[in-house]
Coordinates of C-alpha atoms in Angstrom, one line a residue:
M1 CA -33.0 -35.6 58.6
I2 CA -29.9 -36.3 56.6
L3 CA -30.2 -40.0 55.2
S4 CA -26.8 -39.2 53.1
F5 CA -24.4 -36.4 52.5
R6 CA -22.2 -37.3 49.3
S7 CA -19.1 -34.0 48.5
E8 CA -16.9 -34.5 46.0
V9 CA -13.9 -31.7 45.8
N10 CA -12.0 -30.6 42.8
V11 CA -8.8 -29.4 43.2
L12 CA -8.0 -27.2 40.1
K13 CA -4.9 -26.2 38.9
N14 CA -5.3 -22.7 39.6
S15 CA -6.1 -23.8 43.4
N16 CA -9.8 -23.1 43.2
L17 CA -12.0 -25.5 44.9
L18 CA -15.0 -27.2 42.7
V19 CA -17.2 -28.6 44.8
K20 CA -20.7 -30.8 44.7
E21 CA -22.0 -31.9 47.3
E22 CA -24.9 -34.3 47.0
I23 CA -27.2 -34.3 50.0
T24 CA -30.4 -36.9 50.5
V25 CA -32.6 -35.9 52.6
K26 CA -35.9 -37.3 54.2
A27 CA -38.5 -34.5 54.9
A28 CA -41.7 -35.1 56.8
R29 CA -43.4 -31.3 56.9
I30 CA -41.5 -30.1 60.1
K31 CA -38.8 -28.9 59.8
I32 CA -38.0 -29.5 55.3
K33 CA -41.4 -27.5 54.2
R34 CA -39.9 -26.2 51.0
G35 CA -37.2 -27.9 51.3
I36 CA -33.7 -27.4 52.6
F37 CA -30.9 -24.4 53.6
R38 CA -27.1 -24.3 53.2
D39 CA -24.7 -22.0 55.2
Y40 CA -21.7 -21.4 53.9
P41 CA -19.3 -18.9 55.8
L42 CA -16.7 -17.1 54.5
N43 CA -13.9 -16.8 56.1
Y44 CA -12.0 -18.9 58.8
T45 CA -9.0 -19.6 61.2
D46 CA -6.3 -21.3 59.5
H47 CA -3.4 -23.4 61.2
K48 CA -1.5 -19.8 61.6
G49 CA -4.0 -18.6 63.7
N50 CA -4.9 -15.6 60.7
L51 CA -8.1 -14.7 60.0
Q52 CA -8.8 -15.8 56.1
Q53 CA -11.8 -15.2 53.8
V54 CA -12.8 -17.7 51.5
D55 CA -14.5 -17.0 47.6
F56 CA -18.4 -18.5 46.7
Q57 CA -19.3 -18.8 43.5
L58 CA -22.7 -20.7 43.3
K59 CA -22.5 -22.5 40.2
R60 CA -26.1 -25.1 39.9
V61 CA -28.9 -26.0 42.3
L62 CA -30.6 -29.3 41.9
K63 CA -33.4 -31.1 42.9
D64 CA -33.6 -34.4 42.2
G65 CA -31.2 -33.9 39.6
N66 CA -33.5 -31.3 37.6
P67 CA -33.2 -27.3 38.4
E68 CA -34.7 -26.2 41.8
P69 CA -35.5 -22.3 42.4
Y70 CA -33.5 -20.9 45.1
H71 CA -32.3 -17.5 46.8
L72 CA -29.0 -16.3 48.7
V73 CA -28.8 -14.3 51.5
N74 CA -25.5 -12.2 52.5
K75 CA -25.4 -12.4 56.9
E76 CA -23.1 -11.7 59.2
G77 CA -19.3 -14.0 56.9
H78 CA -21.6 -16.1 55.5
I79 CA -23.7 -17.4 52.5
L80 CA -27.5 -18.9 53.2
V81 CA -28.7 -20.8 49.9
Y82 CA -32.2 -21.7 50.5
I83 CA -33.3 -24.2 47.9
G84 CA -37.3 -24.2 46.8
K85 CA -40.0 -21.6 47.0
N86 CA -41.7 -19.6 49.6
N87 CA -45.0 -20.7 48.8
V88 CA -45.1 -23.9 47.5
F89 CA -44.4 -27.1 50.3
L90 CA -42.7 -30.2 49.4
S91 CA -44.7 -33.5 50.3
P92 CA -44.1 -35.7 52.3
G93 CA -40.5 -38.2 51.2
I94 CA -37.5 -38.3 49.7
Y95 CA -35.1 -35.9 48.1
T96 CA -31.5 -35.5 46.8
Y97 CA -30.3 -31.9 46.5
T98 CA -27.3 -31.5 44.1
I99 CA -25.3 -28.3 45.0
E100 CA -22.9 -27.1 43.1
Y101 CA -20.3 -23.9 43.6
L102 CA -16.7 -22.6 42.7
T103 CA -14.8 -21.6 45.7
S104 CA -11.0 -20.4 46.9
N105 CA -8.0 -18.7 49.3
H106 CA -8.6 -22.8 51.0
I107 CA -5.8 -24.0 50.2
Q108 CA -2.4 -23.6 52.7
F109 CA 0.8 -23.3 50.4
G110 CA 4.1 -24.5 52.5
S111 CA 7.8 -25.1 51.7
N112 CA 7.5 -28.7 51.0
S113 CA 3.7 -29.8 50.4
D114 CA 0.6 -28.3 50.2
S115 CA -2.2 -29.1 52.3
I116 CA -6.0 -28.0 53.1
Y117 CA -7.8 -28.2 55.7
Y118 CA -11.2 -28.8 55.1
N119 CA -14.5 -28.9 56.2
V120 CA -17.4 -31.2 54.4
T121 CA -20.8 -31.3 56.4
G122 CA -20.7 -28.3 58.8
N123 CA -21.1 -28.2 62.8
N124 CA -24.6 -26.4 63.3
W125 CA -27.4 -28.9 60.9
D126 CA -30.2 -28.8 62.3
F127 CA -30.6 -32.8 61.5
I128 CA -28.2 -36.4 62.4
I129 CA -26.6 -36.9 59.0
E130 CA -26.7 -40.6 59.1
K131 CA -24.1 -41.7 56.2
V132 CA -20.8 -39.4 54.9
E133 CA -19.1 -39.6 52.2
L134 CA -15.9 -37.0 50.6
L135 CA -14.5 -37.8 47.5
F136 CA -11.0 -35.8 47.6
K137 CA -9.4 -35.2 43.7
I138 CA -6.0 -34.1 43.1
P139 CA -5.3 -33.7 39.1
G140 CA -1.5 -35.3 38.5
A141 CA -1.3 -36.3 42.0
S142 CA -1.4 -40.4 42.5
T143 CA -2.8 -41.9 45.6
H144 CA 0.5 -42.2 46.9
G145 CA 1.4 -38.5 46.8
I146 CA -2.2 -37.8 48.5
K147 CA -1.6 -38.1 52.2
L148 CA -4.9 -38.2 54.5
E149 CA -2.9 -36.3 57.8
E150 CA -6.2 -36.4 60.3
V151 CA -9.5 -36.4 60.5
L152 CA -11.8 -35.3 62.9
I153 CA -14.9 -35.7 64.7
A154 CA -16.3 -32.8 66.1
N155 CA -12.7 -31.5 66.5
H156 CA -11.7 -34.3 67.7
P157 CA -9.6 -36.4 65.8
V158 CA -10.9 -40.1 64.9
N159 CA -9.0 -44.1 64.8
N160 CA -9.4 -45.6 61.5
Q161 CA -11.9 -47.7 62.6
Q162 CA -14.4 -45.6 62.6
Y163 CA -13.8 -44.4 58.2
I164 CA -13.4 -46.9 56.2
R165 CA -10.8 -45.1 52.9
E166 CA -10.3 -46.1 50.0
E167 CA -7.5 -44.9 47.1
Y168 CA -8.2 -44.1 43.1
S169 CA -6.5 -42.6 40.8
E170 CA -5.8 -39.4 41.6
A171 CA -8.0 -39.1 43.8
V172 CA -9.6 -40.4 48.1
K173 CA -12.7 -41.8 49.1
L174 CA -12.9 -41.5 53.0
V175 CA -16.5 -43.2 54.2
V176 CA -18.1 -42.4 57.5
P177 CA -20.6 -45.2 57.4
Q178 CA -22.2 -44.8 60.9
G179 CA -22.5 -41.1 60.3
V180 CA -22.0 -37.6 62.3
S181 CA -24.4 -36.1 64.5
G182 CA -25.0 -32.6 63.2
R183 CA -23.5 -30.3 65.4
K184 CA -20.0 -32.0 65.2
G185 CA -19.7 -31.9 62.3
F186 CA -17.0 -33.9 59.8
S187 CA -13.7 -32.6 58.5
V188 CA -10.4 -33.6 57.0
K189 CA -6.7 -32.8 56.6
I190 CA -5.1 -33.0 53.2
A191 CA -1.7 -33.6 51.8
W192 CA -0.1 -33.8 48.7
P193 CA 3.3 -32.6 47.5
K194 CA 4.4 -28.8 46.0
E195 CA 4.1 -27.9 42.2
I196 CA 1.2 -30.0 41.7
I197 CA -0.9 -26.7 42.0
K198 CA -0.1 -23.8 41.1
Q199 CA 0.3 -21.2 44.3
P200 CA -1.3 -18.5 42.6
T201 CA 0.1 -14.4 42.8
T202 CA -0.8 -11.8 44.3
F203 CA -2.9 -10.5 41.1
E204 CA -4.2 -13.1 40.3
K205 CA -6.5 -13.6 44.4
I206 CA -7.1 -10.5 43.1
L207 CA -8.6 -11.4 40.2
G208 CA -9.7 -14.2 41.2
H209 CA -11.6 -12.6 43.9
I210 CA -13.3 -10.0 41.6
T211 CA -14.3 -12.8 39.7
L212 CA -16.0 -15.2 42.1
N213 CA -17.7 -12.9 43.9
Q214 CA -20.3 -11.2 41.6
H215 CA -21.4 -8.0 43.9
I216 CA -17.6 -7.0 44.0
K217 CA -18.1 -6.8 40.2
I218 CA -20.4 -4.7 40.2
A219 CA -19.4 -2.6 43.2
L220 CA -16.4 -1.9 41.2
I221 CA -17.7 -1.2 37.8
W222 CA -20.1 1.4 39.6
T223 CA -16.9 2.9 41.0
L224 CA -15.9 2.8 37.8
V225 CA -18.7 4.4 36.4
L226 CA -18.5 7.1 39.3
L227 CA -15.0 8.3 38.6
I228 CA -15.5 7.8 34.4
F229 CA -18.8 11.1 35.2
Y230 CA -16.5 12.9 38.3
Y231 CA -13.9 13.5 35.5
T232 CA -15.3 14.0 32.7
M233 CA -17.9 16.9 34.6
W234 CA -14.2 17.8 36.4
D235 CA -12.8 17.6 32.6
Y236 CA -15.4 20.4 31.1
V237 CA -16.2 22.4 33.9
G238 CA -13.6 21.7 36.8
R239 CA -10.3 23.1 35.0
D240 CA -8.3 26.0 36.5
P241 CA -8.2 29.0 33.8
Q242 CA -3.7 28.6 33.0
R243 CA -1.8 30.5 35.9
G244 CA -0.5 34.1 35.5
I245 CA 3.1 35.6 36.7
I246 CA 3.5 36.8 40.1
I247 CA 4.3 39.7 40.4
P248 CA 4.7 41.1 43.4
Q249 CA 1.6 42.9 44.8
L250 CA 2.0 45.9 47.7
E251 CA -1.3 46.7 47.8
P252 CA -4.9 44.9 48.3
P253 CA -6.0 43.7 45.1
R254 CA -8.9 45.8 43.9
N255 CA -8.9 47.1 47.2
L256 CA -11.0 43.9 48.4
S257 CA -11.2 43.0 52.1
P258 CA -9.4 40.1 53.4
S259 CA -12.4 38.1 53.9
A260 CA -13.4 39.4 50.3
L261 CA -10.0 37.8 49.2
A262 CA -9.5 34.6 50.9
Y263 CA -13.3 34.1 50.2
I264 CA -12.2 34.2 46.1
Y265 CA -8.4 32.3 47.2
N266 CA -9.9 29.5 48.5
M267 CA -12.9 29.3 46.7
G268 CA -14.6 28.8 49.8
F269 CA -15.8 30.4 53.1
D270 CA -14.3 29.6 56.3
D271 CA -15.5 30.3 60.2
K272 CA -11.9 32.1 60.3
L273 CA -13.3 35.4 57.1
V274 CA -15.7 35.6 60.6
S275 CA -12.4 36.5 62.8
A276 CA -10.7 38.7 59.7
A277 CA -13.9 40.8 59.1
I278 CA -13.7 41.4 63.1
I279 CA -9.6 42.4 62.4
N280 CA -10.2 44.0 59.9
L281 CA -13.2 46.6 61.3
A282 CA -10.7 47.2 64.4
A283 CA -7.7 47.9 61.9
K284 CA -10.0 50.3 60.5
G285 CA -9.9 52.1 63.5
Y286 CA -13.7 50.9 64.1
L287 CA -14.1 49.0 67.2
T288 CA -11.6 47.6 70.0
I289 CA -10.3 44.6 70.6
I290 CA -10.4 44.3 74.1
E291 CA -9.0 41.0 76.0
K292 CA -10.0 40.2 80.3
D293 CA -9.0 36.4 81.2
G294 CA -9.6 35.3 78.0
D295 CA -12.2 36.6 77.4
Y296 CA -13.2 39.3 74.5
T297 CA -15.0 42.1 74.4
L298 CA -15.7 44.5 71.7
K299 CA -16.1 48.4 71.6
E300 CA -17.4 50.0 69.3
N301 CA -15.2 53.6 68.9
A302 CA -16.6 57.3 69.1
Y303 CA -16.8 59.4 65.6
V304 CA -16.9 56.6 63.0
E305 CA -19.7 57.9 60.7
S306 CA -16.8 58.3 58.1
I307 CA -15.4 54.9 57.9
T308 CA -16.2 53.2 54.9
L309 CA -17.1 49.2 55.7
Y310 CA -17.1 47.2 53.0
P311 CA -20.3 44.8 53.0
E312 CA -19.8 41.7 55.0
E313 CA -18.4 44.1 58.1
E314 CA -21.7 46.1 57.3
K315 CA -23.4 42.7 58.0
I316 CA -21.4 42.1 61.4
V317 CA -21.5 46.2 63.3
S318 CA -25.4 46.1 62.4
R319 CA -25.7 43.0 64.2
I320 CA -23.4 43.1 67.3
F321 CA -23.3 46.6 68.7
N322 CA -27.0 47.9 70.6
S323 CA -27.7 50.4 72.6
K324 CA -23.9 50.6 75.0
G325 CA -21.6 50.0 71.8
T326 CA -20.2 47.0 73.4
F327 CA -20.3 43.8 73.0
L328 CA -19.2 40.5 74.6
I329 CA -18.1 37.4 72.9
D330 CA -18.7 34.6 74.9
V331 CA -21.3 31.2 75.0
S332 CA -24.9 34.4 76.1
S333 CA -23.8 35.7 72.5
R334 CA -23.9 32.2 70.7
Y335 CA -27.4 33.3 68.5
I336 CA -26.0 36.2 67.6
M337 CA -22.5 34.7 66.8
N338 CA -23.9 32.4 64.3
S339 CA -26.5 34.8 62.6
V340 CA -22.6 36.9 62.5
R341 CA -21.6 33.7 60.9
E342 CA -24.5 33.0 58.3
A343 CA -24.6 36.2 57.5
V344 CA -21.4 37.0 56.6
K345 CA -21.1 34.2 54.8
L346 CA -24.4 34.9 52.4
S347 CA -22.8 38.2 52.2
L348 CA -19.6 36.8 50.0
Q349 CA -21.1 34.2 48.3
M350 CA -23.3 37.1 47.2
N351 CA -20.5 39.5 46.1
F352 CA -18.1 36.9 44.9
E353 CA -19.2 33.6 44.2
K354 CA -20.2 33.6 39.6
N355 CA -17.8 36.1 39.0
Y356 CA -14.7 34.7 40.8
F357 CA -15.2 30.9 40.6
N358 CA -18.0 28.3 40.3
D359 CA -17.8 25.3 43.5
N360 CA -19.9 23.4 40.7
F361 CA -21.7 21.2 43.2
R362 CA -24.3 21.1 41.9
Y363 CA -22.6 18.1 39.4
F364 CA -22.4 16.4 42.8
F365 CA -25.9 15.6 43.0
P366 CA -25.8 13.7 40.1
G367 CA -22.7 11.6 41.6
I368 CA -24.5 11.0 45.1
L369 CA -27.3 9.4 43.0
I370 CA -24.7 7.4 41.2
S371 CA -23.6 5.9 44.9
I372 CA -27.1 5.0 45.7
V373 CA -27.2 3.4 42.9
A374 CA -24.9 1.6 43.4
M375 CA -25.5 0.7 46.7
V376 CA -29.0 -0.4 46.0
H377 CA -27.5 -3.2 43.2
V378 CA -25.1 -4.1 45.5
Y379 CA -28.1 -4.5 48.2
Y380 CA -30.5 -6.2 45.6
F381 CA -27.7 -8.7 44.9
L382 CA -26.7 -9.4 48.4
N383 CA -30.1 -9.1 49.5
N384 CA -29.2 -8.0 52.5
E385 CA -30.4 -5.1 54.6
I386 CA -27.5 -5.3 57.3
I387 CA -25.0 -4.4 54.7
L388 CA -27.3 -1.7 52.6
F389 CA -27.8 0.0 56.3
T390 CA -23.8 -0.5 57.6
M391 CA -22.8 0.7 53.7
I392 CA -24.7 4.0 54.0
W393 CA -24.4 4.8 58.0
F394 CA -20.0 4.3 57.5
S395 CA -20.5 6.6 54.4
A396 CA -22.4 9.3 56.3
W397 CA -20.2 9.2 59.4
T398 CA -17.0 9.3 57.7
I399 CA -18.1 12.2 55.4
G400 CA -19.7 14.3 58.9
C401 CA -15.7 13.7 60.6
S402 CA -14.4 14.7 57.5
L403 CA -16.6 18.1 57.2
G404 CA -16.0 18.5 60.9
A405 CA -12.1 18.1 60.8
Y406 CA -11.8 19.7 57.2
R407 CA -13.8 22.6 58.9
R408 CA -12.2 22.3 62.4
I409 CA -9.2 21.4 62.9
I410 CA -7.3 20.9 60.1
P411 CA -7.8 25.6 59.4
S412 CA -6.8 25.6 62.6
F413 CA -3.0 24.6 62.0
A414 CA -3.0 27.9 60.1
S415 CA -3.1 30.5 63.3
C416 CA -2.8 28.6 65.8
S417 CA 0.0 28.2 68.6
L418 CA 2.2 25.0 69.7
F419 CA 0.0 24.1 72.3
V420 CA -3.9 24.8 70.3
R421 CA -2.8 22.0 68.1
V422 CA -1.7 19.5 70.6
V423 CA -4.9 20.3 71.9
N424 CA -7.1 20.1 68.9
L425 CA -5.1 16.6 68.2
L426 CA -6.4 15.2 71.4
L427 CA -9.9 16.2 71.2
A428 CA -9.6 15.0 67.4
L429 CA -8.5 11.9 68.5
P430 CA -11.9 9.8 69.6
F431 CA -13.2 11.2 66.8
F432 CA -10.6 9.1 64.8
G433 CA -11.5 6.3 67.6
A434 CA -14.4 6.5 66.8
E435 CA -13.4 6.8 62.8
M436 CA -11.3 3.5 62.9
F437 CA -13.9 1.4 65.1
A438 CA -16.0 2.4 62.1
I439 CA -13.9 1.0 60.1
W440 CA -13.7 -2.4 62.0
I441 CA -17.7 -2.9 61.9
L442 CA -18.2 -2.2 58.1
W443 CA -15.2 -4.8 57.4
Q444 CA -16.5 -7.0 59.7
V445 CA -20.5 -7.0 58.8
V446 CA -19.3 -6.6 54.6
G447 CA -15.8 -8.3 54.5
T448 CA -12.6 -6.5 52.9
S449 CA -13.3 -6.1 49.6
L450 CA -16.3 -4.3 49.4
S451 CA -14.7 -2.1 52.2
M452 CA -12.4 -1.2 50.7
I453 CA -14.1 -0.3 47.8
T454 CA -16.9 2.3 50.3
L455 CA -13.8 3.7 51.6
A456 CA -12.8 5.1 47.6
T457 CA -15.7 6.2 47.2
I458 CA -15.2 8.3 49.8
I459 CA -11.8 9.3 48.3
I460 CA -13.6 9.6 45.1
H461 CA -15.8 12.0 46.3
A462 CA -13.6 14.0 48.9
I463 CA -11.4 14.7 46.0
F464 CA -13.4 15.3 43.1
Y465 CA -15.3 17.7 45.5
Q466 CA -11.8 20.0 45.8
L467 CA -10.5 19.9 42.0
M468 CA -14.8 20.5 40.5
K469 CA -14.1 24.4 42.5
A470 CA -12.7 26.2 39.1
P471 CA -12.0 30.3 39.0
T472 CA -13.1 31.9 36.4
R473 CA -10.6 34.1 34.2
L474 CA -11.7 37.2 36.3
G475 CA -10.7 35.1 39.5
R476 CA -7.4 33.5 38.2
K477 CA -6.0 36.9 37.6
I478 CA -7.1 38.1 41.1
M479 CA -5.7 34.8 42.7
D480 CA -2.5 35.6 40.5
E481 CA -2.5 38.6 42.8
I482 CA -3.8 37.7 46.1
E483 CA 0.1 35.1 45.6
G484 CA 1.7 38.4 44.6
L485 CA 0.2 40.0 48.1
K486 CA 1.7 37.1 50.2
M487 CA 4.3 37.2 48.8
Y488 CA 4.7 40.7 49.7
L489 CA 3.7 39.9 53.8
S490 CA 5.9 37.4 54.0
Y491 CA 8.7 39.3 52.0
A492 CA 11.3 38.4 55.0
E493 CA 12.2 34.9 52.5
N494 CA 12.0 36.1 49.0
E495 CA 15.4 37.1 47.3
R496 CA 13.3 39.2 44.8
L497 CA 11.7 41.4 46.8
K498 CA 14.8 42.4 49.4
K499 CA 16.2 44.5 46.2
M500 CA 12.7 46.2 45.5
R501 CA 12.1 49.5 46.7
L502 CA 9.5 47.9 49.4
P503 CA 6.8 51.4 51.2
D504 CA 8.3 52.7 54.3
A505 CA 7.8 50.6 57.5
S506 CA 5.1 51.7 60.2
K507 CA 3.3 50.5 62.7
E508 CA -0.2 52.3 60.9
R509 CA 1.7 50.0 58.0
F510 CA 1.6 47.1 60.3
E511 CA -1.9 47.3 61.4
K512 CA -3.2 48.0 58.2
Y513 CA -2.2 44.9 56.7
F514 CA -2.2 42.5 59.8
P515 CA -5.8 41.4 59.0
Y516 CA -4.8 40.0 55.5
A517 CA -2.1 38.5 57.1
F518 CA -4.3 37.0 59.7
V519 CA -6.0 35.7 57.1
F520 CA -3.6 34.1 54.8
G521 CA -1.8 32.6 58.0
L522 CA 1.3 34.4 57.1
E523 CA 0.7 37.1 60.4
N524 CA 3.6 35.9 62.0
E525 CA 5.9 36.5 59.0
W526 CA 4.2 40.3 58.8
S527 CA 4.7 40.7 62.2
K528 CA 8.6 39.7 62.1
N529 CA 10.1 41.5 59.0
M530 CA 7.6 44.6 60.4
T531 CA 9.6 44.6 63.5
L532 CA 12.6 44.0 61.4
E533 CA 12.2 47.2 59.9
L534 CA 10.9 49.3 62.2
A535 CA 14.3 48.6 64.6
K536 CA 16.1 49.7 60.7
V537 CA 14.2 52.7 60.9
S538 CA 15.1 53.8 64.8
G539 CA 18.5 52.5 64.4
A540 CA 18.1 49.2 66.5
S541 CA 20.6 46.3 65.8
E542 CA 18.6 43.4 63.6
H543 CA 19.6 40.8 67.0
H544 CA 18.2 43.8 69.5
H545 CA 15.1 44.3 68.9
T546 CA 11.9 42.9 70.2
N547 CA 8.6 42.1 69.1
I548 CA 6.1 45.3 67.7
C549 CA 4.2 46.6 69.9
G550 CA 0.5 45.7 70.4
P551 CA -1.3 47.2 67.6
D552 CA -3.6 50.8 69.1
W553 CA -7.0 48.3 68.6
Y554 CA -6.2 45.9 70.9
S555 CA -6.2 46.2 74.5
S556 CA -5.9 43.7 77.4
T557 CA -5.7 43.7 81.4
S558 CA -3.1 40.9 81.1
S559 CA 0.6 42.8 82.1
R560 CA 2.2 40.6 78.9
P561 CA 3.5 42.1 76.4
F562 CA 1.1 42.1 72.6
D563 CA 2.1 38.3 71.0
T564 CA 1.0 38.2 67.4
N565 CA 0.9 34.0 67.7
S566 CA -1.1 34.3 71.0
F567 CA -3.7 36.6 70.0
C568 CA -4.7 34.5 66.6
S569 CA -4.7 31.9 67.4
S570 CA -6.9 32.8 70.8
F571 CA -9.0 35.2 69.0
S572 CA -9.9 33.4 66.1
S573 CA -10.7 30.1 68.5
V574 CA -13.4 32.1 70.4
V575 CA -15.2 33.6 67.1
S576 CA -15.1 29.7 65.3
S577 CA -16.1 28.4 68.4
V578 CA -18.7 30.6 69.7
S579 CA -20.8 31.5 65.5
A580 CA -20.3 27.8 64.9
P581 CA -23.6 26.2 64.0
Q582 CA -24.8 23.9 67.3
S583 CA -26.3 20.5 65.7
S584 CA -29.8 19.6 66.8
S585 CA -30.5 16.2 68.8
S586 CA -33.5 15.4 67.1
S587 CA -36.4 -14.4 59.0
G588 CA -36.9 -16.4 62.3
N589 CA -35.1 -19.3 60.7
S590 CA -32.4 -22.1 61.9
G591 CA -29.4 -23.2 61.5
G592 CA -26.4 -20.9 60.5
G593 CA -22.9 -20.9 63.5
G594 CA -19.1 -20.8 62.5
G595 CA -17.1 -22.7 60.2
G596 CA -15.7 -25.3 62.2
S597 CA -12.1 -26.9 62.2
G598 CA -10.2 -25.4 58.6
S599 CA -12.1 -24.1 56.1
G600 CA -15.6 -24.8 54.6
G601 CA -18.0 -26.0 57.3
G602 CA -21.0 -24.5 58.1
G603 CA -24.4 -25.9 58.5
G604 CA -27.8 -25.6 57.2
G605 CA -31.6 -26.6 58.4
G606 CA -35.2 -26.7 56.7
W607 CA -37.0 -24.0 55.9

């Protein structure tokens, strides 16, 4: 049982509370075997119904006036202080435990006065508390300025017959001689004039929060280490060579394929490159794309031996065409299309990476290692497996969702119709909702500060994942040439090109450059420009032109005319969905609990 519970609360000038609790217990080696534990909630609901978080820094722990071993456990928004050693048992007797700690964000600052609604003992003790004492000190406030507004036991107001009030200089003392039940708790509401305690600014609150929470300080230091490491590596290997002068290019740079140019320009692979390679095969006359009810069939043309293929195109042809010379792109061909995707990716990687750019991905392994060490360090300090698991799980979940959006949703906006974009966004909503739910879980388990630091760490990884990619000098030169080609493909918007003598417009030129326009998301501009130019050549009015007729390599059972935007979004979506890789499935202590009335509170027990 608890013979007495004495709490001395000192309100400091910076609004922090310095609290000293002296808990005298009678141990009989039934529930109190090694010592006691004290439970301190880290959040509470204020008088306005807002959830508030408090800080907690343990200063010292004593038993009968002498330092006593202890360990901390962070458990679901509570700090548990276990006093004693696991392998040392107490002899039956009376012991006085002293717990001194610093805490903040308990004071409610009002317009006319400031106040505190403080749960002294907590509502979740295993024992009856035979006597309760509270000494509340406010330096600079006279006893007449301290107003005791409410005293509660078990969250119910009590009359002044149930407690004794004593006044001292700058302090008030309350005594409950008959004690309280361990499950009821003892709370007070005290107010005092304004200007006695300084209300901290937002910056002071943040600084004080970091100062009082060692694990936040540790997490911030590791985040800074990660940022310095990535910046140093980026400065060493990730800075891009200086851009050159952009000159319009009327021919594909270096006679490279559309997929190769996009791979170099984006310094990486995406599923659109497979579609671009297939369309380029069609534009060169190697195959015909046949559309029927939204399904696409590739038909190998006759007499194609003389057509020169790019390496990635050879990989496609060798995998999709059988003796029949046709190939249907649907779920039944998923395995083949996945092998096509991987073959195209490997071919582009082997032929163009290193020579034209470096992804510098190897520098991410030390960065990931730094994050892992940081999580383990925070876990070691808090000794909470739930927090460690939640941080790792949330990081993995967020990275997975981000990669999915980066690879599937964001690229589609460059070439999809408005309808397809809306559909993609609707399909993404469940994942966005799941991410918001994951953030909520992270916030509930690890708190606001660690949640924000975890998110910041993920963002740092994501930013430097892009920044670390760097073109070589040769790659930078080709990128400048690609910019010139893109300028030509969208020349209707460029005054400089309008003054140049451009090659004569023809359907053959439209078809030749269509794959290049497609891979850079400029197919609509290219189609519009060529339609205008062909209208001029034929003598038709620019105000009465129609969309360019369908290319010779495209056939459809639909009676509708060829629509550039519709074809590109539909064909790219089908190829990407079919070729995308498939994911494979594959201690019992008593006590604890809520904070009771106002801040403070908690409870405790024996162990």
